């Protein structure tokens, strides 16, 4: 079975400080990993995916298969980064592919 | 505009009164899914569908039904709602299960 764990439910940093949102996964195959973000009063939207290896809004995430992690990082947090962040894994199961989300981390960037 | 549309946005009902939350997408996506979002529990998948007439249980399917008679629609049915189904529900779709999801605006359901 596939599983995603985000150990921090709440994370608070000051503006300009580095931020790292942790994500660990459990999956026996080769996973597809995503970060989704939900800003206040907005719908969930994709932030980035590991296969594209791009930086979105200053965020990056590297897949570490040895540690089964996909942590989200940003060197200098901004107040507008305050949001709920979800790590997600897409894996193949016997009935087909499915997407599993972690519990989410609420990030607050203080001025 | 490409989008996922859920209705209604807000719904208050009583225990046992059957209800349906509709979900429609205009992107010709094969994959559709329902999630519920609860504080401290994140997003949990209720049901998903790989294509027309193909549906499967997610992590928390009890008390819910779905159908996928057409590609664009994926309604969520609560035959006999109970208070523990009070939650924020999201419908989502994507080209495949490996593609990024497009989410609806959510339906806030309260069952008294």
Coordinates of C-alpha atoms in Angstrom, one line a residue:
Chain A
X1 CA 0.0 0.0 0.0
X2 CA 1.1 3.5 -0.7
X3 CA 1.3 6.1 2.1
X4 CA 2.4 9.7 2.5
X5 CA 3.4 11.2 5.8
X6 CA 3.9 14.9 6.6
X7 CA 5.2 15.0 10.1
X8 CA 4.5 18.7 10.8
X9 CA 0.9 19.8 10.9
X10 CA 1.9 23.4 11.6
X11 CA 5.0 25.3 10.6
X12 CA 5.7 28.9 11.4
X13 CA 8.7 30.9 10.1
X14 CA 9.6 34.6 9.8
X15 CA 9.7 36.4 6.4
X16 CA 13.1 35.9 4.8
X17 CA 13.9 32.7 6.7
X18 CA 14.4 29.4 4.9
X19 CA 11.6 26.9 5.1
X20 CA 11.4 23.2 4.6
X21 CA 8.2 21.2 4.6
X22 CA 8.8 17.5 5.2
X23 CA 7.3 14.7 3.2
X24 CA 8.1 11.0 3.5
X25 CA 6.5 8.2 1.5
X26 CA 6.1 4.5 1.5
X27 CA 5.7 2.8 -1.8
X28 CA 7.4 -0.3 -3.2
X29 CA 7.5 0.8 -6.8
X30 CA 8.7 3.9 -8.6
X31 CA 6.5 6.8 -7.4
X32 CA 5.3 10.0 -9.0
X33 CA 5.4 12.7 -6.4
X34 CA 3.6 16.1 -6.2
X35 CA 3.2 19.1 -4.0
X36 CA -0.2 20.8 -3.9
X37 CA -1.0 24.1 -2.3
X38 CA -4.2 25.6 -1.0
X39 CA -4.2 29.3 -0.3
X40 CA -6.9 30.8 1.9
X41 CA -10.3 30.6 0.2
X42 CA -8.9 29.2 -3.0
X43 CA -9.0 25.7 -4.5
X44 CA -6.2 23.3 -4.3
X45 CA -3.7 23.6 -7.1
X46 CA -0.5 21.9 -8.2
X47 CA 2.7 23.6 -7.0
X48 CA 5.2 21.2 -8.5
X49 CA 6.0 17.6 -9.4
X50 CA 9.2 15.8 -9.1
X51 CA 9.6 14.8 -12.7
X52 CA 9.6 18.3 -14.0
X53 CA 12.5 19.4 -11.7
X54 CA 11.5 23.0 -11.8
X55 CA 11.3 25.8 -9.3
X56 CA 7.9 27.3 -8.8
X57 CA 7.5 30.5 -6.8
X58 CA 11.0 29.9 -5.4
X59 CA 10.1 26.4 -4.1
X60 CA 12.0 23.3 -5.1
X61 CA 11.7 19.6 -4.1
X62 CA 14.1 16.8 -4.6
X63 CA 13.1 13.2 -4.6
X64 CA 15.4 11.2 -2.4
X65 CA 14.7 7.5 -3.0
X66 CA 17.2 6.3 -0.4
X67 CA 15.4 8.2 2.3
X68 CA 12.0 8.0 0.6
X69 CA 11.5 11.7 1.0
X70 CA 10.3 14.6 -1.1
X71 CA 10.8 17.6 1.1
X72 CA 9.7 21.1 -0.2
X73 CA 12.2 23.9 0.3
X74 CA 12.4 27.6 -0.2
X75 CA 15.5 29.6 0.8
X76 CA 13.6 32.9 1.7
X77 CA 10.0 32.6 2.7
X78 CA 7.5 35.3 1.9
X79 CA 4.2 36.2 3.6
X80 CA 2.3 35.2 0.5
X81 CA 3.6 31.6 0.9
X82 CA 1.3 31.2 3.9
X83 CA -1.0 28.3 2.9
X84 CA -1.8 24.7 3.4
X85 CA 0.7 22.4 1.6
X86 CA 0.0 18.8 0.7
X87 CA 2.4 16.2 -0.5
X88 CA 0.9 13.5 -2.8
X89 CA 2.0 10.3 -4.3
X90 CA 0.7 8.6 -7.4
X91 CA 1.4 4.9 -7.6
X92 CA 0.2 1.9 -9.4
X93 CA -2.1 -0.5 -7.6
X94 CA -3.8 -3.7 -8.7
X95 CA -6.9 -1.8 -9.6
X96 CA -5.1 1.0 -11.4
X97 CA -3.2 4.2 -10.5
X98 CA -4.3 6.3 -7.6
X99 CA -3.2 9.4 -5.8
X100 CA -2.6 9.5 -2.1
X101 CA -2.2 12.7 -0.1
X102 CA -0.4 13.4 3.2
X103 CA -2.1 15.0 6.1
X104 CA -1.0 18.5 5.1
X105 CA 1.2 21.2 6.7
X106 CA -0.2 24.6 7.5
X107 CA 2.6 27.1 6.8
X108 CA 2.5 30.5 8.3
X109 CA 5.0 33.1 7.4
X110 CA 5.2 35.9 9.9
X111 CA 6.2 39.5 9.0
Chain B
X1 CA -12.4 27.8 -19.4
X2 CA -11.1 24.5 -18.3
X3 CA -12.5 23.7 -14.9
X4 CA -14.0 21.3 -12.5
X5 CA -17.4 22.4 -11.2
X6 CA -19.0 21.1 -8.0
X7 CA -22.5 21.8 -6.8
X8 CA -23.6 22.9 -4.3
X9 CA -20.9 24.9 -2.6
X10 CA -22.7 24.7 0.8
X11 CA -25.2 22.1 2.0
X12 CA -26.9 21.6 5.3
X13 CA -29.0 18.5 5.8
X14 CA -30.3 16.1 8.4
X15 CA -29.3 12.6 9.3
X16 CA -30.7 10.0 6.9
X17 CA -31.8 12.4 4.1
X18 CA -30.2 11.2 0.8
X19 CA -28.2 13.7 -1.1
X20 CA -26.0 14.0 -4.2
X21 CA -23.1 16.3 -4.8
X22 CA -22.5 16.8 -8.5
X23 CA -19.1 17.1 -10.2
X24 CA -18.5 17.9 -13.8
X25 CA -15.3 18.6 -15.8
X26 CA -14.9 20.0 -19.3
X27 CA -11.4 18.8 -20.0
X28 CA -12.2 15.3 -21.3
X29 CA -10.3 13.8 -18.4
X30 CA -10.4 10.1 -17.8
X31 CA -9.5 10.2 -14.2
X32 CA -11.8 11.6 -11.5
X33 CA -11.8 11.4 -7.8
X34 CA -13.5 12.5 -4.6
X35 CA -11.7 13.6 -1.5
X36 CA -12.8 14.8 1.9
X37 CA -10.8 17.3 3.9
X38 CA -10.9 17.3 7.7
X39 CA -8.7 19.2 10.1
X40 CA -5.7 17.2 11.2
X41 CA -6.5 14.4 8.7
X42 CA -5.7 16.2 5.5
X43 CA -7.2 15.0 2.2
X44 CA -8.5 11.5 2.2
X45 CA -9.7 9.8 -1.0
X46 CA -13.3 8.5 -1.0
X47 CA -13.7 7.0 -4.5
X48 CA -11.9 7.3 -7.8
X49 CA -12.7 6.5 -11.4
X50 CA -10.2 5.6 -14.1
X51 CA -12.8 5.9 -16.9
X52 CA -16.5 5.6 -17.7
X53 CA -18.1 2.7 -15.8
X54 CA -14.8 2.1 -13.9
X55 CA -14.8 3.1 -10.2
X56 CA -12.9 1.9 -7.2
X57 CA -12.8 2.6 -3.5
X58 CA -10.3 5.0 -2.0
X59 CA -9.3 5.1 1.7
X60 CA -12.7 6.1 3.2
X61 CA -15.5 4.8 1.0
X62 CA -17.9 3.8 3.7
X63 CA -21.2 5.6 3.5
X64 CA -20.6 6.9 0.0
X65 CA -21.5 5.8 -3.5
X66 CA -20.4 7.1 -6.9
X67 CA -21.2 6.5 -10.5
X68 CA -19.5 7.3 -13.8
X69 CA -22.0 6.9 -16.6
X70 CA -20.5 9.7 -18.6
X71 CA -16.9 10.9 -18.9
X72 CA -17.6 14.4 -17.7
X73 CA -19.7 13.6 -14.6
X74 CA -18.8 11.9 -11.3
X75 CA -21.5 12.5 -8.7
X76 CA -21.0 11.6 -5.0
X77 CA -24.0 10.1 -3.4
X78 CA -24.7 9.8 0.3
X79 CA -27.7 7.4 0.7
X80 CA -28.1 8.0 4.4
X81 CA -25.9 10.8 5.7
X82 CA -24.6 10.8 9.2
X83 CA -23.0 13.6 11.3
X84 CA -19.5 12.1 10.9
X85 CA -19.8 12.9 7.2
X86 CA -19.8 16.6 7.9
X87 CA -16.7 17.7 6.0
X88 CA -15.3 19.7 3.1
X89 CA -15.5 17.7 -0.1
X90 CA -13.4 18.1 -3.2
X91 CA -13.8 16.6 -6.6
X92 CA -10.8 16.5 -8.9
X93 CA -9.9 15.3 -12.4
X94 CA -6.8 14.7 -14.5
X95 CA -5.9 13.2 -17.8
X96 CA -4.4 10.1 -16.0
X97 CA -3.8 9.2 -12.4
X98 CA -0.2 10.3 -13.0
X99 CA -1.1 13.7 -14.3
X100 CA -1.6 16.8 -12.1
X101 CA -5.1 17.1 -10.6
X102 CA -7.5 19.9 -11.3
X103 CA -9.7 20.5 -8.2
X104 CA -13.2 21.9 -7.9
X105 CA -14.0 24.7 -5.4
X106 CA -15.2 22.3 -2.7
X107 CA -18.6 21.5 -1.1
X108 CA -19.0 22.2 2.6
X109 CA -21.5 19.6 3.9
X110 CA -23.0 19.8 7.4
X111 CA -25.1 16.9 8.6
X112 CA -27.1 17.5 11.8

